[in-house]
Short mmCIF file of C-alpha atoms and ligand atoms in Angstrom, two decimals:
data_model
loop_
_atom_site.label_atom_id
_atom_site.label_comp_id
_atom_site.label_asym_id
_atom_site.label_seq_id
_atom_site.Cartn_x
_atom_site.Cartn_y
_atom_site.Cartn_z
CA MET A 1 -18.13 -26.93 -34.98
CA ALA A 2 -19.26 -25.28 -31.76
CA VAL A 3 -20.68 -21.79 -32.17
CA VAL A 4 -19.24 -19.41 -29.60
CA ARG A 5 -21.87 -16.87 -28.73
CA LYS A 6 -20.43 -13.62 -27.45
CA GLU A 7 -22.17 -12.32 -24.37
CA LEU A 8 -22.65 -8.71 -23.49
CA ASP A 9 -20.77 -7.70 -20.36
CA ALA A 10 -23.39 -5.27 -19.04
CA ALA A 11 -21.11 -3.75 -16.40
CA ALA A 12 -18.38 -3.09 -18.97
CA VAL A 13 -20.91 -1.66 -21.42
CA ARG A 14 -22.28 0.68 -18.75
CA GLY A 15 -18.75 1.89 -18.14
CA HIS A 16 -18.60 3.07 -21.76
CA PHE A 17 -21.45 5.56 -21.19
CA PRO A 18 -20.37 8.48 -18.98
CA ALA A 19 -23.90 9.90 -18.64
CA LEU A 20 -25.12 6.75 -16.88
CA ASP A 21 -22.75 7.36 -13.99
CA GLN A 22 -24.75 9.96 -12.10
CA ARG A 23 -27.37 10.35 -9.42
CA VAL A 24 -30.72 11.97 -10.11
CA HIS A 25 -32.80 13.24 -7.17
CA GLY A 26 -30.46 11.30 -4.88
CA HIS A 27 -30.84 7.98 -6.75
CA PRO A 28 -28.60 6.28 -9.30
CA LEU A 29 -29.90 7.19 -12.74
CA ILE A 30 -31.96 4.47 -14.43
CA TYR A 31 -32.25 5.52 -18.03
CA LEU A 32 -35.21 3.84 -19.70
CA ASP A 33 -35.87 6.24 -22.55
CA SER A 34 -33.49 5.01 -25.23
CA ALA A 35 -36.28 4.81 -27.82
CA ALA A 36 -36.46 8.61 -27.56
CA THR A 37 -32.70 8.99 -27.68
CA ALA A 38 -29.87 6.75 -26.52
CA GLN A 39 -26.95 7.77 -24.35
CA ARG A 40 -23.60 8.18 -26.11
CA PRO A 41 -20.59 5.92 -25.60
CA ARG A 42 -17.16 7.41 -24.94
CA ALA A 43 -16.02 6.26 -28.40
CA VAL A 44 -18.56 8.59 -30.03
CA LEU A 45 -17.80 11.52 -27.73
CA ASP A 46 -14.07 11.11 -28.46
CA ALA A 47 -14.65 10.95 -32.22
CA VAL A 48 -16.69 14.16 -32.19
CA VAL A 49 -14.27 16.06 -29.96
CA GLY A 50 -11.34 14.69 -31.98
CA PHE A 51 -12.81 16.09 -35.17
CA TYR A 52 -13.29 19.55 -33.70
CA GLU A 53 -9.89 19.52 -31.95
CA ARG A 54 -7.80 18.42 -34.93
CA ASP A 55 -9.58 18.35 -38.26
CA ASN A 56 -12.27 21.01 -38.16
CA ALA A 57 -12.75 22.53 -41.62
CA ASN A 58 -15.48 22.59 -44.23
CA VAL A 59 -15.66 19.60 -46.57
CA HIS A 60 -15.33 19.28 -50.35
CA ARG A 61 -14.15 22.89 -50.61
CA GLY A 62 -10.70 23.64 -49.26
CA LEU A 63 -7.40 22.60 -50.80
CA TYR A 64 -5.57 22.63 -47.50
CA GLU A 65 -4.66 19.82 -45.10
CA LEU A 66 -7.47 20.27 -42.54
CA SER A 67 -10.13 20.39 -45.23
CA ARG A 68 -8.65 17.29 -46.82
CA ARG A 69 -8.78 15.47 -43.48
CA ALA A 70 -12.31 16.63 -42.77
CA THR A 71 -13.46 15.50 -46.23
CA GLU A 72 -11.75 12.14 -45.87
CA GLY A 73 -13.25 11.59 -42.43
CA PHE A 74 -16.70 12.58 -43.66
CA GLU A 75 -16.63 10.29 -46.70
CA ALA A 76 -15.02 7.43 -44.74
CA ALA A 77 -17.89 7.77 -42.24
CA ARG A 78 -20.36 7.45 -45.13
CA GLY A 79 -18.64 4.24 -46.25
CA CYS A 80 -18.68 2.88 -42.71
CA VAL A 81 -22.38 3.56 -42.08
CA ALA A 82 -23.29 2.29 -45.57
CA ARG A 83 -21.48 -1.00 -44.84
CA PHE A 84 -23.11 -1.13 -41.40
CA ILE A 85 -26.56 -1.47 -43.02
CA GLY A 86 -25.41 -3.68 -45.88
CA ALA A 87 -25.50 -1.09 -48.67
CA ALA A 88 -23.82 -2.10 -51.92
CA ASP A 89 -22.29 1.34 -52.48
CA PRO A 90 -21.49 4.32 -50.18
CA ALA A 91 -23.09 6.61 -52.80
CA GLU A 92 -26.44 5.10 -51.82
CA LEU A 93 -26.22 6.70 -48.38
CA VAL A 94 -27.43 10.29 -48.10
CA TRP A 95 -26.72 12.13 -44.85
CA THR A 96 -29.76 13.76 -43.31
CA ARG A 97 -30.62 15.32 -39.96
CA GLY A 98 -32.35 12.09 -38.96
CA THR A 99 -35.19 9.75 -39.86
CA THR A 100 -37.71 12.58 -40.16
CA GLU A 101 -35.64 14.45 -42.71
CA ALA A 102 -34.83 11.25 -44.61
CA ILE A 103 -38.54 10.46 -45.03
CA ASN A 104 -39.34 14.05 -46.00
CA LEU A 105 -36.59 13.84 -48.61
CA VAL A 106 -38.26 10.82 -50.20
CA ALA A 107 -41.73 12.38 -49.94
CA LEU A 108 -40.59 15.56 -51.63
CA ALA A 109 -38.03 14.31 -54.15
CA TRP A 110 -39.51 10.93 -55.08
CA GLY A 111 -43.13 11.57 -54.12
CA TRP A 112 -43.66 14.77 -56.05
CA ALA A 113 -41.99 13.33 -59.13
CA ASN A 114 -43.79 9.98 -59.09
CA LEU A 115 -47.22 10.33 -57.49
CA ARG A 116 -50.35 11.31 -59.41
CA GLU A 117 -54.03 11.64 -58.69
CA GLY A 118 -55.54 8.25 -57.90
CA ASP A 119 -52.23 6.68 -56.82
CA GLU A 120 -52.20 5.05 -53.41
CA ILE A 121 -49.73 5.14 -50.55
CA VAL A 122 -50.12 2.39 -47.95
CA VAL A 123 -49.13 3.25 -44.37
CA THR A 124 -49.93 1.50 -41.09
CA VAL A 125 -51.65 2.54 -37.89
CA LEU A 126 -48.37 1.89 -36.04
CA GLU A 127 -46.47 4.65 -37.84
CA HIS A 128 -44.63 7.43 -36.08
CA HIS A 129 -45.89 10.83 -37.25
CA SER A 130 -42.61 11.13 -39.20
CA ASN A 131 -43.74 8.31 -41.47
CA LEU A 132 -47.28 9.59 -41.82
CA VAL A 133 -47.41 13.39 -42.01
CA PRO A 134 -44.92 13.69 -44.95
CA TRP A 135 -47.19 11.31 -46.92
CA GLN A 136 -50.27 13.33 -45.97
CA LEU A 137 -48.56 16.47 -47.28
CA VAL A 138 -47.49 14.83 -50.53
CA ALA A 139 -50.92 13.23 -50.97
CA GLU A 140 -52.62 16.59 -50.56
CA ARG A 141 -50.44 18.14 -53.27
CA THR A 142 -50.48 15.28 -55.76
CA GLY A 143 -54.01 13.91 -55.34
CA ALA A 144 -52.67 10.55 -54.17
CA ARG A 145 -54.60 8.72 -51.49
CA LEU A 146 -53.47 7.24 -48.16
CA ARG A 147 -54.60 3.74 -47.20
CA ARG A 148 -53.98 2.30 -43.76
CA VAL A 149 -53.16 -1.18 -42.45
CA ASP A 150 -54.61 -1.92 -39.02
CA ILE A 151 -53.19 -3.99 -36.14
CA ASP A 152 -54.58 -6.95 -34.27
CA GLY A 153 -55.28 -7.02 -30.52
CA GLN A 154 -51.56 -7.48 -29.77
CA GLY A 155 -50.34 -4.58 -31.86
CA ARG A 156 -49.18 -6.74 -34.79
CA LEU A 157 -49.80 -5.63 -38.36
CA ARG A 158 -52.72 -7.29 -40.10
CA LEU A 159 -51.03 -8.66 -43.19
CA ASP A 160 -54.36 -10.04 -44.40
CA GLN A 161 -55.51 -6.43 -44.63
CA LEU A 162 -52.31 -5.40 -46.41
CA ASP A 163 -53.15 -7.97 -49.09
CA GLU A 164 -56.61 -6.46 -49.49
CA LEU A 165 -55.19 -2.93 -49.80
CA LEU A 166 -52.42 -3.66 -52.28
CA ASN A 167 -53.41 -3.22 -55.91
CA GLU A 168 -52.11 -1.81 -59.21
CA ARG A 169 -52.67 1.76 -57.91
CA THR A 170 -50.31 1.22 -54.94
CA ARG A 171 -47.14 3.23 -55.61
CA LEU A 172 -45.59 3.06 -52.16
CA VAL A 173 -45.77 1.13 -48.90
CA ALA A 174 -44.31 3.15 -46.01
CA VAL A 175 -43.79 1.01 -42.93
CA GLY A 176 -41.82 1.11 -39.70
CA HIS A 177 -39.38 -1.73 -39.10
CA VAL A 178 -40.03 -1.60 -35.34
CA SER A 179 -42.82 0.33 -33.61
CA ASN A 180 -41.48 3.01 -31.28
CA ALA A 181 -44.63 2.92 -29.15
CA LEU A 182 -45.14 -0.86 -28.79
CA GLY A 183 -41.83 -2.42 -29.78
CA THR A 184 -43.55 -4.63 -32.39
CA ILE A 185 -41.06 -5.98 -34.92
CA ASN A 186 -42.79 -5.89 -38.28
CA PRO A 187 -42.18 -8.62 -40.90
CA VAL A 188 -40.59 -6.21 -43.35
CA ARG A 189 -39.21 -8.87 -45.69
CA GLU A 190 -42.69 -10.32 -46.14
CA ILE A 191 -44.23 -6.87 -46.59
CA VAL A 192 -41.64 -6.03 -49.26
CA GLU A 193 -42.43 -9.26 -51.14
CA ARG A 194 -46.14 -8.50 -51.16
CA ALA A 195 -45.61 -4.87 -52.18
CA LYS A 196 -43.23 -5.85 -54.99
CA ALA A 197 -45.82 -8.26 -56.36
CA VAL A 198 -47.97 -5.22 -57.28
CA GLY A 199 -44.98 -3.13 -58.39
CA ALA A 200 -44.99 -0.78 -55.38
CA ARG A 201 -41.91 0.83 -53.83
CA VAL A 202 -41.24 0.25 -50.13
CA LEU A 203 -39.90 2.76 -47.65
CA VAL A 204 -38.84 1.41 -44.27
CA ASP A 205 -38.58 3.65 -41.22
CA GLY A 206 -35.70 1.98 -39.41
CA ALA A 207 -35.34 4.45 -36.54
CA GLN A 208 -36.13 1.82 -33.89
CA ALA A 209 -34.56 -1.17 -35.63
CA VAL A 210 -30.94 -0.26 -36.34
CA PRO A 211 -29.96 0.09 -32.64
CA HIS A 212 -31.25 -3.42 -31.88
CA MET A 213 -30.81 -5.73 -34.85
CA LYS A 214 -28.54 -6.31 -37.80
CA VAL A 215 -30.13 -4.54 -40.73
CA ASP A 216 -29.20 -5.56 -44.25
CA VAL A 217 -31.03 -3.32 -46.69
CA GLN A 218 -30.24 -5.56 -49.65
CA ALA A 219 -31.58 -8.66 -47.91
CA LEU A 220 -34.72 -6.75 -46.91
CA GLY A 221 -35.27 -5.87 -50.55
CA CYS A 222 -36.76 -2.45 -49.78
CA ASP A 223 -36.21 0.70 -51.84
CA PHE A 224 -35.65 3.30 -49.11
CA TYR A 225 -34.42 2.87 -45.54
CA ALA A 226 -34.41 5.82 -43.11
CA PHE A 227 -32.71 5.93 -39.71
CA SER A 228 -31.33 8.30 -37.05
CA GLY A 229 -27.92 8.48 -35.44
CA HIS A 230 -29.03 9.59 -32.00
CA LYS A 231 -30.92 6.36 -31.32
CA LEU A 232 -27.75 4.33 -31.80
CA GLY A 233 -25.44 6.39 -29.67
CA ALA A 234 -24.40 8.97 -32.28
CA PRO A 235 -24.93 12.72 -31.90
CA MET A 236 -28.31 14.34 -32.46
CA GLY A 237 -28.87 16.03 -35.83
CA ILE A 238 -27.39 13.27 -37.99
CA GLY A 239 -29.10 10.38 -39.72
CA ALA A 240 -29.28 8.81 -43.11
CA LEU A 241 -31.40 7.77 -46.02
CA TRP A 242 -30.37 4.69 -47.91
CA ALA A 243 -31.88 4.21 -51.35
CA ARG A 244 -30.95 2.11 -54.34
CA ARG A 245 -28.62 4.06 -56.59
CA GLU A 246 -30.82 4.06 -59.68
CA LEU A 247 -33.68 5.52 -57.64
CA LEU A 248 -31.49 8.29 -56.24
CA GLU A 249 -30.17 9.03 -59.70
CA ALA A 250 -33.68 9.37 -61.12
CA MET A 251 -34.91 11.58 -58.28
CA PRO A 252 -34.75 15.38 -58.59
CA PRO A 253 -33.02 17.30 -55.79
CA TRP A 254 -35.20 18.44 -52.90
CA GLN A 255 -33.15 21.36 -51.55
CA GLY A 256 -30.97 23.76 -53.50
CA GLY A 257 -27.74 25.44 -52.47
CA GLY A 258 -24.03 24.84 -52.24
CA GLU A 259 -22.58 21.32 -52.50
CA MET A 260 -25.45 19.83 -54.50
CA ILE A 261 -24.65 21.44 -57.86
CA ASP A 262 -22.35 20.72 -60.75
CA THR A 263 -22.66 23.98 -62.73
CA VAL A 264 -24.78 27.03 -61.96
CA GLU A 265 -25.93 29.69 -64.40
CA LEU A 266 -28.24 32.54 -63.59
CA GLU A 267 -31.30 30.72 -64.84
CA ARG A 268 -30.51 27.04 -64.47
CA SER A 269 -28.16 24.58 -62.84
CA THR A 270 -27.02 21.01 -63.17
CA TRP A 271 -26.64 18.66 -60.27
CA ALA A 272 -23.79 16.95 -58.51
CA ALA A 273 -23.68 13.15 -58.63
CA VAL A 274 -25.44 11.13 -55.93
CA PRO A 275 -25.41 11.29 -52.96
CA HIS A 276 -24.22 14.92 -52.96
CA LYS A 277 -27.17 16.00 -55.10
CA PHE A 278 -29.28 15.60 -51.94
CA GLU A 279 -26.89 17.28 -49.50
CA ALA A 280 -27.24 21.04 -49.95
CA GLY A 281 -25.21 23.27 -47.66
CA THR A 282 -22.53 22.56 -45.07
CA PRO A 283 -23.20 19.08 -43.68
CA ASN A 284 -22.98 17.84 -40.10
CA VAL A 285 -19.45 16.51 -40.46
CA ALA A 286 -18.83 15.83 -36.78
CA GLY A 287 -22.22 14.12 -36.61
CA ALA A 288 -21.36 11.83 -39.53
CA ILE A 289 -18.02 10.95 -37.95
CA GLY A 290 -19.82 10.32 -34.65
CA MET A 291 -22.35 8.10 -36.39
CA ALA A 292 -19.59 5.98 -37.89
CA ALA A 293 -18.02 5.70 -34.43
CA ALA A 294 -21.40 4.56 -33.05
CA ALA A 295 -21.73 1.95 -35.80
CA MET A 296 -18.22 0.64 -35.07
CA TYR A 297 -18.95 0.58 -31.36
CA ILE A 298 -22.11 -1.49 -31.91
CA GLU A 299 -20.22 -3.83 -34.23
CA SER A 300 -17.53 -4.27 -31.58
CA LEU A 301 -20.21 -5.52 -29.17
CA GLY A 302 -21.80 -7.68 -31.86
CA TYR A 303 -25.47 -7.83 -32.80
CA ASP A 304 -25.75 -11.43 -31.59
CA ALA A 305 -24.72 -10.37 -28.11
CA ILE A 306 -26.99 -7.32 -28.23
CA ALA A 307 -29.95 -9.44 -29.35
CA ALA A 308 -29.37 -12.03 -26.62
CA HIS A 309 -29.10 -9.30 -23.98
CA GLU A 310 -32.24 -7.53 -25.15
CA GLU A 311 -34.19 -10.75 -25.50
CA ALA A 312 -33.42 -11.51 -21.85
CA LEU A 313 -34.62 -8.01 -20.91
CA VAL A 314 -37.85 -8.46 -22.90
CA ARG A 315 -38.64 -11.76 -21.22
CA TYR A 316 -37.77 -10.50 -17.76
CA GLY A 317 -39.57 -7.19 -18.19
CA MET A 318 -42.76 -8.75 -19.53
CA GLU A 319 -42.93 -11.10 -16.58
CA ARG A 320 -41.89 -8.62 -13.90
CA LEU A 321 -44.02 -5.71 -15.14
CA GLY A 322 -46.88 -8.07 -15.97
CA ALA A 323 -46.97 -8.98 -12.27
CA VAL A 324 -47.56 -5.37 -11.16
CA ASP A 325 -51.14 -5.06 -9.96
CA GLY A 326 -53.28 -2.99 -12.36
CA LEU A 327 -50.62 -2.77 -15.08
CA ARG A 328 -51.69 -3.37 -18.68
CA LEU A 329 -48.83 -3.99 -21.05
CA PHE A 330 -49.40 -3.20 -24.73
CA GLY A 331 -47.82 -4.97 -27.69
CA PRO A 332 -47.14 -8.56 -28.78
CA GLU A 333 -47.31 -11.32 -26.18
CA ASP A 334 -44.54 -13.32 -27.84
CA PRO A 335 -41.16 -11.89 -26.74
CA ALA A 336 -39.71 -12.89 -30.12
CA GLU A 337 -41.99 -10.38 -31.82
CA ARG A 338 -40.86 -7.31 -29.92
CA THR A 339 -37.92 -5.26 -28.76
CA ALA A 340 -37.33 -4.28 -25.12
CA VAL A 341 -39.93 -1.50 -25.18
CA PHE A 342 -42.54 -1.67 -22.45
CA SER A 343 -45.53 0.54 -23.12
CA PHE A 344 -48.16 0.32 -20.41
CA ALA A 345 -51.13 1.80 -18.60
CA LEU A 346 -51.28 1.74 -14.81
CA GLU A 347 -54.86 1.59 -13.64
CA GLY A 348 -55.98 4.76 -11.88
CA VAL A 349 -52.74 6.68 -12.56
CA HIS A 350 -52.27 9.05 -15.48
CA PRO A 351 -49.12 8.26 -17.52
CA HIS A 352 -47.74 11.75 -16.79
CA ASP A 353 -48.12 11.14 -13.06
CA VAL A 354 -46.41 7.76 -13.45
CA ALA A 355 -43.46 9.41 -15.21
CA THR A 356 -43.24 12.15 -12.56
CA ILE A 357 -43.24 9.63 -9.72
CA LEU A 358 -40.58 7.57 -11.48
CA ASP A 359 -38.47 10.66 -12.09
CA ALA A 360 -38.40 11.31 -8.34
CA GLU A 361 -36.77 7.85 -8.07
CA GLY A 362 -34.18 8.68 -10.72
CA ILE A 363 -35.98 6.60 -13.36
CA ALA A 364 -36.32 8.23 -16.79
CA VAL A 365 -39.25 7.05 -18.94
CA ARG A 366 -41.41 8.71 -21.56
CA ALA A 367 -45.12 9.34 -21.10
CA GLY A 368 -47.41 10.63 -23.83
CA HIS A 369 -48.58 9.67 -27.29
CA HIS A 370 -45.02 8.97 -28.50
CA CYS A 371 -45.74 10.81 -31.76
CA THR A 372 -48.21 8.06 -32.67
CA GLN A 373 -51.60 9.68 -32.10
CA PRO A 374 -53.49 7.41 -34.56
CA LEU A 375 -52.11 4.38 -32.69
CA MET A 376 -53.16 5.77 -29.30
CA ARG A 377 -56.65 6.33 -30.69
CA ARG A 378 -56.68 2.77 -32.03
CA LEU A 379 -55.66 1.45 -28.59
CA GLY A 380 -58.34 3.60 -26.97
CA VAL A 381 -55.93 5.44 -24.66
CA PRO A 382 -54.79 9.08 -24.68
CA ALA A 383 -51.22 8.14 -23.79
CA THR A 384 -49.04 5.39 -22.35
CA THR A 385 -45.98 5.26 -20.15
CA ARG A 386 -43.04 3.80 -22.05
CA ALA A 387 -39.88 2.27 -20.62
CA SER A 388 -37.42 1.50 -23.41
CA CYS A 389 -34.16 -0.40 -22.96
CA TRP A 390 -30.89 -0.64 -24.78
CA ILE A 391 -27.56 -2.40 -24.37
CA TYR A 392 -26.73 -0.81 -21.01
CA ASN A 393 -29.95 -1.67 -19.16
CA THR A 394 -30.17 -4.52 -16.65
CA THR A 395 -32.83 -6.73 -15.09
CA ASP A 396 -32.03 -5.03 -11.75
CA GLU A 397 -33.17 -1.76 -13.27
CA LEU A 398 -36.41 -3.39 -14.39
CA ASP A 399 -36.89 -4.58 -10.79
CA ARG A 400 -36.45 -1.02 -9.57
CA LEU A 401 -38.96 0.16 -12.16
CA ALA A 402 -41.52 -2.45 -11.12
CA GLU A 403 -41.07 -1.63 -7.42
CA ALA A 404 -41.54 2.10 -8.08
CA LEU A 405 -44.70 1.33 -10.08
CA GLU A 406 -46.04 -0.77 -7.21
CA VAL A 407 -45.51 2.20 -4.88
CA ALA A 408 -47.19 4.57 -7.36
CA ARG A 409 -50.17 2.27 -7.59
CA ARG A 410 -50.53 2.12 -3.80
CA ILE A 411 -50.31 5.93 -3.48
CA PHE A 412 -53.00 6.52 -6.09
CA ALA A 413 -55.23 3.68 -4.88
N1 C6P B 1 -39.06 8.53 -31.97
C1 C6P B 1 -39.58 8.36 -29.62
O1 C6P B 1 -39.56 8.76 -28.46
P1 C6P B 1 -36.00 11.64 -35.56
O2 C6P B 1 -36.67 12.55 -34.58
O3 C6P B 1 -36.07 12.18 -36.96
O4 C6P B 1 -34.63 11.22 -35.15
O5 C6P B 1 -36.84 10.26 -35.54
C2 C6P B 1 -38.21 10.29 -35.75
C3 C6P B 1 -38.76 8.91 -35.59
C4 C6P B 1 -39.21 8.25 -36.73
N2 C6P B 1 -39.65 6.99 -36.66
C5 C6P B 1 -39.69 6.31 -35.51
C6 C6P B 1 -40.18 4.89 -35.51
C7 C6P B 1 -39.27 6.94 -34.33
O6 C6P B 1 -39.30 6.26 -33.20
C8 C6P B 1 -38.81 8.27 -34.37
C9 C6P B 1 -38.42 8.99 -33.11
C10 C6P B 1 -38.77 9.08 -30.66
O7 C6P B 1 -40.21 7.36 -29.94
C11 C6P B 1 -38.94 10.56 -30.56
S1 C6P B 1 -40.57 11.08 -30.98
#
């Protein structure tokens, strides 16, 4: 039977994102900073406005119609996002403010309860500060020790070194699914297998994976998966932690307040069932509803089509940017091992100057350490310029980027 592969209609997709339809400094906007935060499709904007226009009320509290609708929408959104990442049960999905908060939740709730002096936490040199600093804090308080996996010359994790680091003291491996700074796709399934062989838990930072590839947490076999809404077209301030139910049930709460309790006495309390045990206070209901709308939007495009589109961008971008005189592209050489993130140095031009020159042309990129200072140190650079693509970017835009870089290089030469 012939397999019909759905293609992404880039023009139609662009039409779904109102923010892309504008001029910046007299030029059509070229938005190449989706790794920092994506633009939002109309479907998400409508879902958020719809909630506030019709259903706005607090959840799990009121006995009136609006509160019922708000609660139903909020919990339906949980089910939708849980399904989106292949969770077995909506109760395994805890709403958070984003990836950072999800990882801090695990560090505080699981880490404090399970880590002791002499235990080891394995991280990698690719990690975003969000998947490093929480472990430093918990290590300092518990006496656990951080170990670090290095990369090879192409920014790929050295699994041989992981094998050397893993031992019976390893309690946790905390690894990014995709590097925000280099675009490297890490072999998470393989890492999980190796970690499980020594009885370690695995936390995956999925912030840069979920917008680009079908994630199935059960197939990955990990214990915790953290991700943000705003990188997949949902509002800022919403994200999620997925964890296997038995782990969540065994973990103590990390924040106290309304919503997360069962009974409260003056001196002690009992906790609500998971996931509410981890959701103290009024949640970001509109954000959750917006995140479900983003997940449905992505599913309507199809991950196969998204992957094919992004793979074409990776190949084109590597070739086109690689041809710019004096440009050094970081990250894996094999397009299959990376997402459409182009992190580079332009000889003789500071990354901040590159970004400023590009901004004058209406091109938005990020320059800096990308919240990965250990990685920058490892690469021997203070910063890079990073152009990151998503579903709405085109090869024409990468041409415009390359041309602007050629001009920048001539000016500074
Ligand atoms: N990276 C970037 O420009 P929050 O801020 O909690 O939504 O996500 C934090 C985070 C965690 N892990 C990875 C791999 C990330 O890329 C990010 C966010 C943005 O690369 C902003 S620093």
